[in-house]
Short mmCIF file of C-alpha atoms and ligand atoms in Angstrom, two decimals:
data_model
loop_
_atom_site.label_atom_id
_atom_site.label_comp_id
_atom_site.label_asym_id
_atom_site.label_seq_id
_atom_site.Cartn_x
_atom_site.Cartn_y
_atom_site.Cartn_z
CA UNK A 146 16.26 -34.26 -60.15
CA UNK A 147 14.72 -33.36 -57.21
CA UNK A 148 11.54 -35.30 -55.70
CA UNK A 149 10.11 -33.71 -52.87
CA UNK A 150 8.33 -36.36 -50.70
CA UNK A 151 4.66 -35.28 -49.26
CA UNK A 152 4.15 -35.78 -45.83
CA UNK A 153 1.70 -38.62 -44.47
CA UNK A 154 -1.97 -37.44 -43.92
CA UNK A 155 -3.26 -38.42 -40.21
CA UNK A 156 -6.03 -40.82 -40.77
CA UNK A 157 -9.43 -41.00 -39.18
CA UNK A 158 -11.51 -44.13 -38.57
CA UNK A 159 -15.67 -43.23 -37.87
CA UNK A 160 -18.40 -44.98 -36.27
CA UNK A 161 -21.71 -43.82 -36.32
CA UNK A 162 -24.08 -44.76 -34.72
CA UNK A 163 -27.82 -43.58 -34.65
CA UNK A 164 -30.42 -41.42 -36.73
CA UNK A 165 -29.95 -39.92 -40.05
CA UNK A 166 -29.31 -36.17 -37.89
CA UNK A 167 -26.15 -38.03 -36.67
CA UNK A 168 -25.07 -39.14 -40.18
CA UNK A 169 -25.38 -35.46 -41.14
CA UNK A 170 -23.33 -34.84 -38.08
CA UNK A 171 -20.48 -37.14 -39.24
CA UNK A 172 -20.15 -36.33 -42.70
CA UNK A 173 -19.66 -32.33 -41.60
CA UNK A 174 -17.27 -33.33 -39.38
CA UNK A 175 -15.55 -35.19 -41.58
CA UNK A 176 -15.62 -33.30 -44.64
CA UNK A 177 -13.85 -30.29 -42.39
CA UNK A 178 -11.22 -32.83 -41.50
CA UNK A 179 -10.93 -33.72 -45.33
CA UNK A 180 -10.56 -30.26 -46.51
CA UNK A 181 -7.79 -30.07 -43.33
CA UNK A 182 -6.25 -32.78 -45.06
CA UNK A 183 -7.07 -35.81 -43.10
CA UNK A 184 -7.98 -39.11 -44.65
CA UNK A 185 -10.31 -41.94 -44.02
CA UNK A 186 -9.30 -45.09 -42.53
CA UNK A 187 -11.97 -48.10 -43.05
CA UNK A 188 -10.56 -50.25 -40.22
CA UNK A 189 -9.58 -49.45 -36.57
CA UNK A 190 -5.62 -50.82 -37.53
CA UNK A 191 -5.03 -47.49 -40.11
CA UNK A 192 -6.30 -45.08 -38.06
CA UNK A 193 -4.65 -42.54 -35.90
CA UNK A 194 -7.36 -41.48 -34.10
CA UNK A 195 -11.44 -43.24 -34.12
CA UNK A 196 -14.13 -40.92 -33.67
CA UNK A 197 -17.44 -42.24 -32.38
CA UNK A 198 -20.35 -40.70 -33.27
CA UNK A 199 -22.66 -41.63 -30.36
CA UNK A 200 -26.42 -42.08 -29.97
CA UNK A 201 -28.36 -41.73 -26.62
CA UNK A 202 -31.89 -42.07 -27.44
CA UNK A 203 -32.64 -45.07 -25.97
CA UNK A 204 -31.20 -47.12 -23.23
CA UNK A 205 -30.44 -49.55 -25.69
CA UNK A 206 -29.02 -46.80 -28.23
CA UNK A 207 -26.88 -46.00 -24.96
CA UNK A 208 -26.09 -49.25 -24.48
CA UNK A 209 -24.63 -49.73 -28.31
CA UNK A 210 -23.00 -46.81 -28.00
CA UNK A 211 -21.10 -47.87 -24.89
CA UNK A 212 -19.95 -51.21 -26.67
CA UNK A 213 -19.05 -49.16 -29.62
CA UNK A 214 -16.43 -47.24 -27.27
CA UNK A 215 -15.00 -50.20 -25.71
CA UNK A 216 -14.50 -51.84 -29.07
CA UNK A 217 -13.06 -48.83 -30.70
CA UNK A 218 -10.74 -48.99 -27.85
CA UNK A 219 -9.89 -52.01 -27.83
CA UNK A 220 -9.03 -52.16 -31.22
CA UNK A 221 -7.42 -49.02 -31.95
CA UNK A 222 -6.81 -47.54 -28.12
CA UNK A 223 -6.91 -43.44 -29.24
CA UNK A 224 -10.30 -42.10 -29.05
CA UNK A 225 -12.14 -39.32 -29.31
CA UNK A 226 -16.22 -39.58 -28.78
CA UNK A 227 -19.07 -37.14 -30.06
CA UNK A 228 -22.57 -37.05 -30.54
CA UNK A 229 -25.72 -37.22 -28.29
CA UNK A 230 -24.15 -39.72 -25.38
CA UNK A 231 -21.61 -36.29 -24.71
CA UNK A 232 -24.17 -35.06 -22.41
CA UNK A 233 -23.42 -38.01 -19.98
CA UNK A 234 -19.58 -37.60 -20.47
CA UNK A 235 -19.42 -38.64 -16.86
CA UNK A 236 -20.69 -42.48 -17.52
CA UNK A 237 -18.35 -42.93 -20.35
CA UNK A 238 -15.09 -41.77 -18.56
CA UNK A 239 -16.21 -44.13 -15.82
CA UNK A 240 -16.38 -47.05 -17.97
CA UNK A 241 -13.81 -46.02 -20.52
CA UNK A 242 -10.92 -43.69 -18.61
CA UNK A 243 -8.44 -43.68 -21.46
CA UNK A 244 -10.76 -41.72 -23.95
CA UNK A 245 -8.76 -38.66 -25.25
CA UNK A 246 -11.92 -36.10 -25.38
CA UNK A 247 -15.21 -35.96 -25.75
CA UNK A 248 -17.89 -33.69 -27.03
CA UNK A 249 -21.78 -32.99 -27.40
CA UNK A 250 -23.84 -33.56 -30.77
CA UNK A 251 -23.31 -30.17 -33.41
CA UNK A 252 -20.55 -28.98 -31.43
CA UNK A 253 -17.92 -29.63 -34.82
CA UNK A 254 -15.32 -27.24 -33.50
CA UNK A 255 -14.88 -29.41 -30.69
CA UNK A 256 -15.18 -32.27 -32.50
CA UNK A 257 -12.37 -30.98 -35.10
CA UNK A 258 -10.38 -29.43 -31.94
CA UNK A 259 -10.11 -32.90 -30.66
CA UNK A 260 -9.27 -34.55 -33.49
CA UNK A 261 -6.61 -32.19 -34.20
CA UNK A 262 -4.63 -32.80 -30.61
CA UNK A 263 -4.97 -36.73 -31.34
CA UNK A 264 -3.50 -36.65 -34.60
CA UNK A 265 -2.70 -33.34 -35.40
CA UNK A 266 -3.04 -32.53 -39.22
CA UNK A 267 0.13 -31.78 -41.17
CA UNK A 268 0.81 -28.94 -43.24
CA UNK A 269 1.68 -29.00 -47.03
CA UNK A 270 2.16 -26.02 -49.16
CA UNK A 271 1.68 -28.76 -52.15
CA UNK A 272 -1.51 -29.90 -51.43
CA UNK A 273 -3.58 -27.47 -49.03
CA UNK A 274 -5.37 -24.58 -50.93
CA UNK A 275 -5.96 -22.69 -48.07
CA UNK A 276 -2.93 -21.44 -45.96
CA UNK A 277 -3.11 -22.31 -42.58
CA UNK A 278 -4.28 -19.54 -40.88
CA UNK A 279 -6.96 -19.43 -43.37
CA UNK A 280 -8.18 -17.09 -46.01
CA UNK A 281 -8.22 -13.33 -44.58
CA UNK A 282 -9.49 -10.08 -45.93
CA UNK A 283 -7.50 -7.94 -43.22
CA UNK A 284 -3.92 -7.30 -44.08
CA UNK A 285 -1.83 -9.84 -43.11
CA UNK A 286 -0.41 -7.97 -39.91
CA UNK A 287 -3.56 -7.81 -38.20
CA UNK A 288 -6.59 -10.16 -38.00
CA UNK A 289 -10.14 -10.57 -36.18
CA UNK A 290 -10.42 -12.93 -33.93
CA UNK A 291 -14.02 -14.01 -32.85
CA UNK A 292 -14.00 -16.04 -29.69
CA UNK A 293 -18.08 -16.47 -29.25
CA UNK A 294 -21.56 -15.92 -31.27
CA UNK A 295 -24.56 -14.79 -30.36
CA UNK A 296 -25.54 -12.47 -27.11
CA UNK A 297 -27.55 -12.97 -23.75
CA UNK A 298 -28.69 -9.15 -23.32
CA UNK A 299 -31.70 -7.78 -25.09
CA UNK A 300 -30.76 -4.51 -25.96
CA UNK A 301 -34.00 -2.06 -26.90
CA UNK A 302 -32.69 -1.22 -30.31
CA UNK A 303 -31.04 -4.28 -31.16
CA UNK A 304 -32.23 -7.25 -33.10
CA UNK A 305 -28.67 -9.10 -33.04
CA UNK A 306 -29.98 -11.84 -30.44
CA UNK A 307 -32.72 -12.45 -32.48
CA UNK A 308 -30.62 -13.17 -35.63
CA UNK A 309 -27.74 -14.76 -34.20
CA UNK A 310 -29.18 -16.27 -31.03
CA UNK A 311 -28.17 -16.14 -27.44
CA UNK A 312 -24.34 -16.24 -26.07
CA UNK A 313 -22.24 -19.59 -27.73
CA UNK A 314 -18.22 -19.37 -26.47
CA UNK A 315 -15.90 -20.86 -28.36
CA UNK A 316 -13.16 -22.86 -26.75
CA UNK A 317 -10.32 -21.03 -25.46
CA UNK A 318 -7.82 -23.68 -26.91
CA UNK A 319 -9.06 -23.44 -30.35
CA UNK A 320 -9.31 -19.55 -30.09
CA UNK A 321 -5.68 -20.26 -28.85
CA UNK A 322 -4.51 -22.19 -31.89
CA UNK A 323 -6.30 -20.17 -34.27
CA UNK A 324 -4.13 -17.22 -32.84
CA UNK A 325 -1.07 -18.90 -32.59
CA UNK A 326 -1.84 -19.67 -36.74
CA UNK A 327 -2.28 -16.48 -36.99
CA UNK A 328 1.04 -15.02 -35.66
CA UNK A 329 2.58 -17.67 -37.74
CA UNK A 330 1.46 -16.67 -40.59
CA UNK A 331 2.39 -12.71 -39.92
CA UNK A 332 -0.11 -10.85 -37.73
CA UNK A 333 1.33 -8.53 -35.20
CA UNK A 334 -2.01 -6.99 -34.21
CA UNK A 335 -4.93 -9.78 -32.69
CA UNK A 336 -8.41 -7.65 -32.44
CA UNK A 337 -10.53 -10.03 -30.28
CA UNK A 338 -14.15 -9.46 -31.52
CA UNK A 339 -17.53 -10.71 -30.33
CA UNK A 340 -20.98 -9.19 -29.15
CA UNK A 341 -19.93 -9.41 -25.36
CA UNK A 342 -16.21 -9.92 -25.02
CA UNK A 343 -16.72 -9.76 -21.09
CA UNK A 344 -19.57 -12.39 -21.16
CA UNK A 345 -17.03 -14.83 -22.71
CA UNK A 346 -17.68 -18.11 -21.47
CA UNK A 347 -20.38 -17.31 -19.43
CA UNK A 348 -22.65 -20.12 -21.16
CA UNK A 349 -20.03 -22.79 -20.80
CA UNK A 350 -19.78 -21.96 -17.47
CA UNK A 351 -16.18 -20.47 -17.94
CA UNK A 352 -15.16 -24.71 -18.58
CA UNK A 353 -11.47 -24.98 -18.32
CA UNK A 354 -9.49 -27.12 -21.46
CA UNK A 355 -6.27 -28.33 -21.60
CA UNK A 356 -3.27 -25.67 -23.19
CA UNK A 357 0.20 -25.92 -23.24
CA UNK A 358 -0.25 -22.65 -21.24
CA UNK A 359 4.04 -21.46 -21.90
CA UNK A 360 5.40 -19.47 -19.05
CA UNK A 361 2.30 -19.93 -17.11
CA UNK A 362 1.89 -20.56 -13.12
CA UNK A 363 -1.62 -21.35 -14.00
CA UNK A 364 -0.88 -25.00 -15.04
CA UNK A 365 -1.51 -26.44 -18.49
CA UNK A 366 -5.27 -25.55 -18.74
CA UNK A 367 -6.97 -22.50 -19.56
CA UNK A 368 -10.70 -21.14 -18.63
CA UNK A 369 -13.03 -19.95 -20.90
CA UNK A 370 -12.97 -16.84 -19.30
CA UNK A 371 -11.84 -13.04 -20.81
CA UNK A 372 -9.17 -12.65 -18.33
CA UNK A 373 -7.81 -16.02 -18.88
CA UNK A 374 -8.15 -15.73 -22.32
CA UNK A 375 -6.83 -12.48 -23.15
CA UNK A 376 -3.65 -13.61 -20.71
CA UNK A 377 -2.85 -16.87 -22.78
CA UNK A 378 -3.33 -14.23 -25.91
CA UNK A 379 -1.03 -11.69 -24.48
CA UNK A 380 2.08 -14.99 -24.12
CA UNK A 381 1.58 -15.19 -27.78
CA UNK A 382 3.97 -12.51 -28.67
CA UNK A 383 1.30 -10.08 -30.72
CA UNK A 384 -0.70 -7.02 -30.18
CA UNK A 385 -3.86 -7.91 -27.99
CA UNK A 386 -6.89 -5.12 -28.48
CA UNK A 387 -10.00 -6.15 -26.92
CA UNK A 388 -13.38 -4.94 -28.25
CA UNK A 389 -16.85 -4.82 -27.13
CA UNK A 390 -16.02 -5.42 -23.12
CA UNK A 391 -18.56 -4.74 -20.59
CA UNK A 392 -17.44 -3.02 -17.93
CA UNK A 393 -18.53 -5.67 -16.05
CA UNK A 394 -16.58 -6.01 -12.05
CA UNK A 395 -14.08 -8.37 -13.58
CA UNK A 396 -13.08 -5.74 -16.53
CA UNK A 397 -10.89 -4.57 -13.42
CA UNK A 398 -8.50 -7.89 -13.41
CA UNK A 399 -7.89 -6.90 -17.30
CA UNK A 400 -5.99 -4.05 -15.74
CA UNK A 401 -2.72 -5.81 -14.04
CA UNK A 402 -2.51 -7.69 -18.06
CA UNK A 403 -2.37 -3.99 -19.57
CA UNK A 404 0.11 -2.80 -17.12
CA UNK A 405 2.45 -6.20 -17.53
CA UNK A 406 2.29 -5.31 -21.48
CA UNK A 407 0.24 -8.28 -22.26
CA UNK A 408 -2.80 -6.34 -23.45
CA UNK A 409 -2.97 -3.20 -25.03
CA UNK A 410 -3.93 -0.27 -22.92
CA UNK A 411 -6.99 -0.50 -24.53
CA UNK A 412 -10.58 -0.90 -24.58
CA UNK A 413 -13.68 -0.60 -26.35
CA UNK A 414 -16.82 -0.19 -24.60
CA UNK A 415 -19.90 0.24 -26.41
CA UNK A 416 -21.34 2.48 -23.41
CA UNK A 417 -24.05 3.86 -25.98
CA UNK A 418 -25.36 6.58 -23.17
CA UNK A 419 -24.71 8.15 -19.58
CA UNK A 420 -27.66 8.74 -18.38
CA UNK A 421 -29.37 6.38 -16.07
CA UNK A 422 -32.88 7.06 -17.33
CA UNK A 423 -31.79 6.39 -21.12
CA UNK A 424 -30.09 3.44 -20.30
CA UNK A 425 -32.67 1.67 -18.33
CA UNK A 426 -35.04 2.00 -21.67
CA UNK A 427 -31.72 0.88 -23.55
CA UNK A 428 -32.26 -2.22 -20.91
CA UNK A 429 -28.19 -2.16 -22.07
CA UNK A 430 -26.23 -4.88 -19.25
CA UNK A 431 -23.31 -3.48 -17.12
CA UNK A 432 -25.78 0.05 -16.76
CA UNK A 433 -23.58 0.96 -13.21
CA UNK A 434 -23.54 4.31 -11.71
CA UNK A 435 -19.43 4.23 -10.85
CA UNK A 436 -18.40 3.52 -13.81
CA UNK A 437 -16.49 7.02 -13.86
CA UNK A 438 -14.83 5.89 -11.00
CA UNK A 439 -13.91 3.04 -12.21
CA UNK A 440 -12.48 4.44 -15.00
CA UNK A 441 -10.84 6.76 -12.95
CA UNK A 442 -9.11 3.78 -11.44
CA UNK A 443 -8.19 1.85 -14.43
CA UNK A 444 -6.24 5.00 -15.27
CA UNK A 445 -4.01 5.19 -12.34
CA UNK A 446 -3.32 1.57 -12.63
CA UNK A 447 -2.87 1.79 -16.50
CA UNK A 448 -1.90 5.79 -17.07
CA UNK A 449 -2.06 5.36 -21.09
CA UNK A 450 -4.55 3.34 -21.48
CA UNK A 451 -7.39 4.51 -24.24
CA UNK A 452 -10.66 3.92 -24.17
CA UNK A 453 -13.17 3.93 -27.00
CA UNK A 454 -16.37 4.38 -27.05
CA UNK A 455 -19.79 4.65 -29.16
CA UNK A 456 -22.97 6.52 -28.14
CA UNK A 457 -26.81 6.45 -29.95
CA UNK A 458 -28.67 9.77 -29.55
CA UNK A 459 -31.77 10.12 -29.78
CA UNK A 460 -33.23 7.28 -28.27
CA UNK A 461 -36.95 7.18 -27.67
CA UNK A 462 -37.89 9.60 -24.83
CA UNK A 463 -34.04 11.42 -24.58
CA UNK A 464 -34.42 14.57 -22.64
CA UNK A 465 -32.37 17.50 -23.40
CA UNK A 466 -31.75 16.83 -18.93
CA UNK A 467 -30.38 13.17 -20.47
CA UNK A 468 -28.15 14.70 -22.89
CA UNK A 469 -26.89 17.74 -20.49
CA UNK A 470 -26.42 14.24 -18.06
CA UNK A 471 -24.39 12.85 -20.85
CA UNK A 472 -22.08 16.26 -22.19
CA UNK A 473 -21.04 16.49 -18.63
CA UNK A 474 -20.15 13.05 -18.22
CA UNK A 475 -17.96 12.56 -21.25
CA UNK A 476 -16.40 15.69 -19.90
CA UNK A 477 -15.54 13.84 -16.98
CA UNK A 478 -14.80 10.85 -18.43
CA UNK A 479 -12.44 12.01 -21.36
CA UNK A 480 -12.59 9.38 -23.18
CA UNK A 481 -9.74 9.46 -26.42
CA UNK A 482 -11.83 8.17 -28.86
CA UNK A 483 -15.65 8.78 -29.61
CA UNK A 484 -18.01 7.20 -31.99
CA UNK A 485 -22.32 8.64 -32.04
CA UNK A 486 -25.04 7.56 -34.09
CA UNK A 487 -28.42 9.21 -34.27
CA UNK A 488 -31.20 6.33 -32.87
CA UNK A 489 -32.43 4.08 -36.09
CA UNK A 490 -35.46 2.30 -35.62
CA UNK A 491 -34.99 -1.24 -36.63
CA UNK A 492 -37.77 -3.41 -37.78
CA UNK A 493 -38.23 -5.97 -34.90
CA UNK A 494 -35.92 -3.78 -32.22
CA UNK A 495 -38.28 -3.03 -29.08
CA UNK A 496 -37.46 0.40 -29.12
CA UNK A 497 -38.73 1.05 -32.75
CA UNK A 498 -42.61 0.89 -31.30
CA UNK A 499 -41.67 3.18 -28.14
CA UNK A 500 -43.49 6.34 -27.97
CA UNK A 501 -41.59 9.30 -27.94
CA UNK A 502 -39.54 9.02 -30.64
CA UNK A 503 -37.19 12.04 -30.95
CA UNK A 504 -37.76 14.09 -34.29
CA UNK A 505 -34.66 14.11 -36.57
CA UNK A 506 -33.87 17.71 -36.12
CA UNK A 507 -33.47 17.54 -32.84
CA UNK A 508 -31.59 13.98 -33.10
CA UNK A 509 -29.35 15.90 -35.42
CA UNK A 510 -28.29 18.91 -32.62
CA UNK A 511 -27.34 16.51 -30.11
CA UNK A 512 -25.39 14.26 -32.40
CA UNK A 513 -23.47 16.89 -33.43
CA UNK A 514 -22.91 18.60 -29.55
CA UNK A 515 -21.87 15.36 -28.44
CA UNK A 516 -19.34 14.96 -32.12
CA UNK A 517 -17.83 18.42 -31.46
CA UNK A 518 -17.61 17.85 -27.62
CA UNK A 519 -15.62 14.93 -28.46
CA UNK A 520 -13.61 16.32 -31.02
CA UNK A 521 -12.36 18.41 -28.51
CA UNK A 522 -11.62 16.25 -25.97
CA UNK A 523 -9.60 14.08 -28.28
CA UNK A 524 -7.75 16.94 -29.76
CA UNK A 525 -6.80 17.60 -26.46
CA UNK A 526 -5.38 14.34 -25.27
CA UNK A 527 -3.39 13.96 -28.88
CA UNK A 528 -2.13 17.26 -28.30
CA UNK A 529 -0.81 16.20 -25.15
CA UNK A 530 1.28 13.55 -27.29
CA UNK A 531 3.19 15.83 -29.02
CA UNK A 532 7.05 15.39 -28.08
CA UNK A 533 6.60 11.65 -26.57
CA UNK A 534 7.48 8.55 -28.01
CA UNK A 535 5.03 5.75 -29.14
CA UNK A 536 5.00 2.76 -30.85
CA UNK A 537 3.26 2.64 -34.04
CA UNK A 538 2.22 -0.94 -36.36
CA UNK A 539 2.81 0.44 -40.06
CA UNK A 540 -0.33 -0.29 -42.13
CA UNK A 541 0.62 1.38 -45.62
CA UNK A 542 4.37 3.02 -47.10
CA UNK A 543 4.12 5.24 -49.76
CA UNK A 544 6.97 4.60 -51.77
CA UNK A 545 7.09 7.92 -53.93
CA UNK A 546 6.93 10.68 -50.71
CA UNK A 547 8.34 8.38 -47.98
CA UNK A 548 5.94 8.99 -45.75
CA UNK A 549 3.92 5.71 -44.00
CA UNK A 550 0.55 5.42 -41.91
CA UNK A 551 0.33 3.19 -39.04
CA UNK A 552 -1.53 3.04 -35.58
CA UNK A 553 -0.55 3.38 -32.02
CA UNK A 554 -1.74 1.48 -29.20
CA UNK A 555 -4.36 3.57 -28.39
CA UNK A 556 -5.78 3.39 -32.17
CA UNK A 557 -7.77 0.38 -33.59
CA UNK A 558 -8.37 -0.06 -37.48
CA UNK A 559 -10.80 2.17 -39.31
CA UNK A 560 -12.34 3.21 -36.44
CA UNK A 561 -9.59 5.42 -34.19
CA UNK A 562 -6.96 7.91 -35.64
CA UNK A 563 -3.87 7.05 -37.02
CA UNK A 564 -0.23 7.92 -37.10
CA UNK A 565 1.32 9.64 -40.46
CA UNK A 566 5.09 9.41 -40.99
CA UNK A 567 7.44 11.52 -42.54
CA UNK A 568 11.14 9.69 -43.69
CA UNK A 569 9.89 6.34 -43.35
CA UNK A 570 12.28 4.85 -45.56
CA UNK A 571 12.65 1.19 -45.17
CA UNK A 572 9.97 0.20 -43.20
CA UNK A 573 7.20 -2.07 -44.18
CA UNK A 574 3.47 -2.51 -43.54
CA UNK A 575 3.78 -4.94 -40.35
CA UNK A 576 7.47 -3.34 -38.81
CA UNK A 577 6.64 -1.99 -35.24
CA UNK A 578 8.53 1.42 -35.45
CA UNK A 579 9.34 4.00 -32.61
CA UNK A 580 8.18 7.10 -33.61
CA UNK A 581 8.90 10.59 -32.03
CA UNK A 582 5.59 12.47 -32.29
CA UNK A 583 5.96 16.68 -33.57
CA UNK A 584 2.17 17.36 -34.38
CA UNK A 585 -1.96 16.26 -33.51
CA UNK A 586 -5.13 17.14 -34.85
CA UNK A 587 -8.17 16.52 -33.76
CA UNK A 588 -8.02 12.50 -34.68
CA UNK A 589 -4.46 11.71 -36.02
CA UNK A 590 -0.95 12.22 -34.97
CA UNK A 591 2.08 13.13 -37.09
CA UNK A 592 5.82 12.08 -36.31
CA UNK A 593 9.22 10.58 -37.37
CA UNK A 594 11.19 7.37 -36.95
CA UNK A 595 13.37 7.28 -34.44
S1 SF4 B 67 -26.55 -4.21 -28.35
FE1 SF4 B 67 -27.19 -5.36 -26.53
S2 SF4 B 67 -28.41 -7.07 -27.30
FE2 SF4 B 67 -27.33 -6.19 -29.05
S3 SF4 B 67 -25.51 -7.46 -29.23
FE3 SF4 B 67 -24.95 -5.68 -27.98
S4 SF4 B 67 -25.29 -6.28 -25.83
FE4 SF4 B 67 -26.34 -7.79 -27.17
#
């Protein structure tokens, strides 16, 4: 008979120290580390790693938190510190050096991040009920990857500051392992999602943590920063597609990533409008005047690279001079894919109170000028396709005709076109094919396997 022998939890020792808010604190923390499949040590000796929970009220409460430390390392020597005392991070590593990391009260990714370098967890398919990338509802060769919460922009018509608060950045080295989870576990395709991808790190003052940063002249630490980020993404090995960026000055160092093939020649920006008059009552960030020319530049730097876009018409006090403004510059701009709403008014949004709301008729017409206009223009650019090579991530096989359905670089998930197959015998949803492309429409392309 076969016994298969399960592997030894890490174990966690806690002190905590302070009001009940911190015991709430701890117990969150440690009942993620629990459901990661840590354990509980009751004494410094059985633990791999001690996590104080600090209190900084009072000088005293300071003062008790301090000798908490320098017992806790004493006794047990591998550290990690949380709680209200990781604003003055600065007194503790004077007085305590050796501490492996430590982090601010209610920040339990951290916390967990920390933990999880100390004594990182291990993995059992006989005991863990969630894999280890965690649960997904995407296929398995592509995921979502959210690297912050919240925005810093107030946005006319948008009420998403007011639900989810202003800009919070995750860490880059626990976006980092999430990924790396993530490729283990099969995706080929990582869609980095947030409200700002550009702002990234802006409210942690791009901080820099420690990562094993492979092949990297940077040194072992990355920045919370998009560039930095989306470079230690690219080493991964998957498909990096970047959503919601700002086209923001620093968009341009995203460029020399695309054209090394560590990004995809891609990139969604949410410019909503052209003209300058709509956009100032938008109050939208990143509202410059050469942006054409910037995208003018991106493309001779990066000569495939698509760019995405969405556009709201109709917005309070639109001129038919604003949408002319904005016709002509999508002609210029030819952008491959195109996305417009007509305005909503939003209970709470600014822009639901402005006069000069634009009646529904005539919201209508320019929604559907600037949806034919861009039909066009995509038809175009697919049609220019026809003959090359690209390749394409299969999403779905049909068994019974052969055929398959998969993406290109330049096409996200249910919002860009997609690639149909004919004779795609053999290949499975995840396989990155070749494919020589024979026909276009307006959205989609249509090829065969090389
Ligand atoms: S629309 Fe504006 S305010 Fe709303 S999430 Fe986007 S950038 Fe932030």
């Amino acid at each position: 008979m076969n016994v298969t022998t399960l592997p030894k939890p890490p174990r966690v020792g806690l002190v905590s120290l302070g009001c009940p808010k911190n015991l709430v604190d701890s117990e969150r923390i440690m009942s993620k580390l629990r459901a990661d499949g840590y354990d509980m040590s009751p004494d410094y000796a059985g633990a791999d790693v001690v996590l104080v929970n600090t209190c900084g009220f009072l000088d005293s409460a300071k003062e008790e938190s301090l000798e908490a430390i320098g017992e806790a390392i004493a006794e047990n020597g591998r550290v990690v510190v949380t709680g209200c005392m990781g604003k003055e991070a600065d007194v503790i590593r004077e007085r305590f050096p050796d501490v492996l990391a430590i982090t601010g009260a209610h920040q339990y990714e951290e916390v967990v991040a920390a933990v999880y370098e100390a004594a990182p967890p291990v993995p059992s398919p006989f005991v863990d009920l969630v894999p280890e990338a965690g649960l997904k509802l995407t296929p398995r060769h592509y995921s979502y990857l959210k690297i912050s919460e919240g925005c810093n922009h107030r946005c006319a018509f948008c009420i998403i500051p007011h639900l989810r608060g202003d800009l919070m950045s995750r860490r880059p080295d626990a976006i980092l392992r999430e990924a790396e989870k993530l490729i283990a576990a099969g995706t080929k395709e990582l869609l980095v999602i947030s409200q700002d991808t550009s702002a990234y790190g802006v409210d942690i003052r791009h901080k820099a943590w420690p990562w094993k940063a492979r092949n990297s002249e940077q040194g072992l630490e990355v920045r919370a920063h998009m560039t930095d980020l989306a470079r230690e993404l690219g080493k991964l090995g998957a498909w990096v597609r970047l959503h919601y960026v700002y086209p923001y000055p620093h968009v341009d160092n995203i460029m020399p990533l695309m054209a090394e093939g560590l990004v995809l020649p891609y990139l969604d920006i949410p410019f909503q409008h052209a003209s300058p008059n709509v956009l100032r009552a938008m109050r939208r960030p990143a509202n410059d005047a050469k942006v054409l020319q910037r995208i003018r530049s991106w493309r001779e730097q990066v000569p495939d690279l698509a760019i995405r876009s969405s556009f709201v018409l109709g917005f309070p006090g639109e001129t038919d001079e604003d949408v002319a403004y904005l016709l002509a510059w999508l002609e210029e701009a030819q952008l491959d894919r195109v996305g417009a709403f007509k305005f909503e008014p939003v209970e709470g949004a600014p822009a639901t109170t402005m006069t000069d709301q634009v009646p529904d008729d005539i919201k209508q017409e320019r929604f559907e000028a600037v949806m034919a206009l861009s039909a066009r223009i995509s038809a175009e650019k697919l049609a220019r396709k026809v003959g090359s090579t690209v390749d394409v991530l299969i999403d779905a096989v049909d068994t019974e005709t052969g055929g398959a359905t998969g993406r290109s670089k330049a096409d996200a998930p249910d919002i860009d076109g997609e690639v149909h197959l004919r004779d795609a015998g053999g290949i499975q949803p995840g396989d990155i094919v070749q494919v020589r492309v024979e026909e276009s429409d307006e959205h989609d392309l249509y090829g065969v396997p090389l």
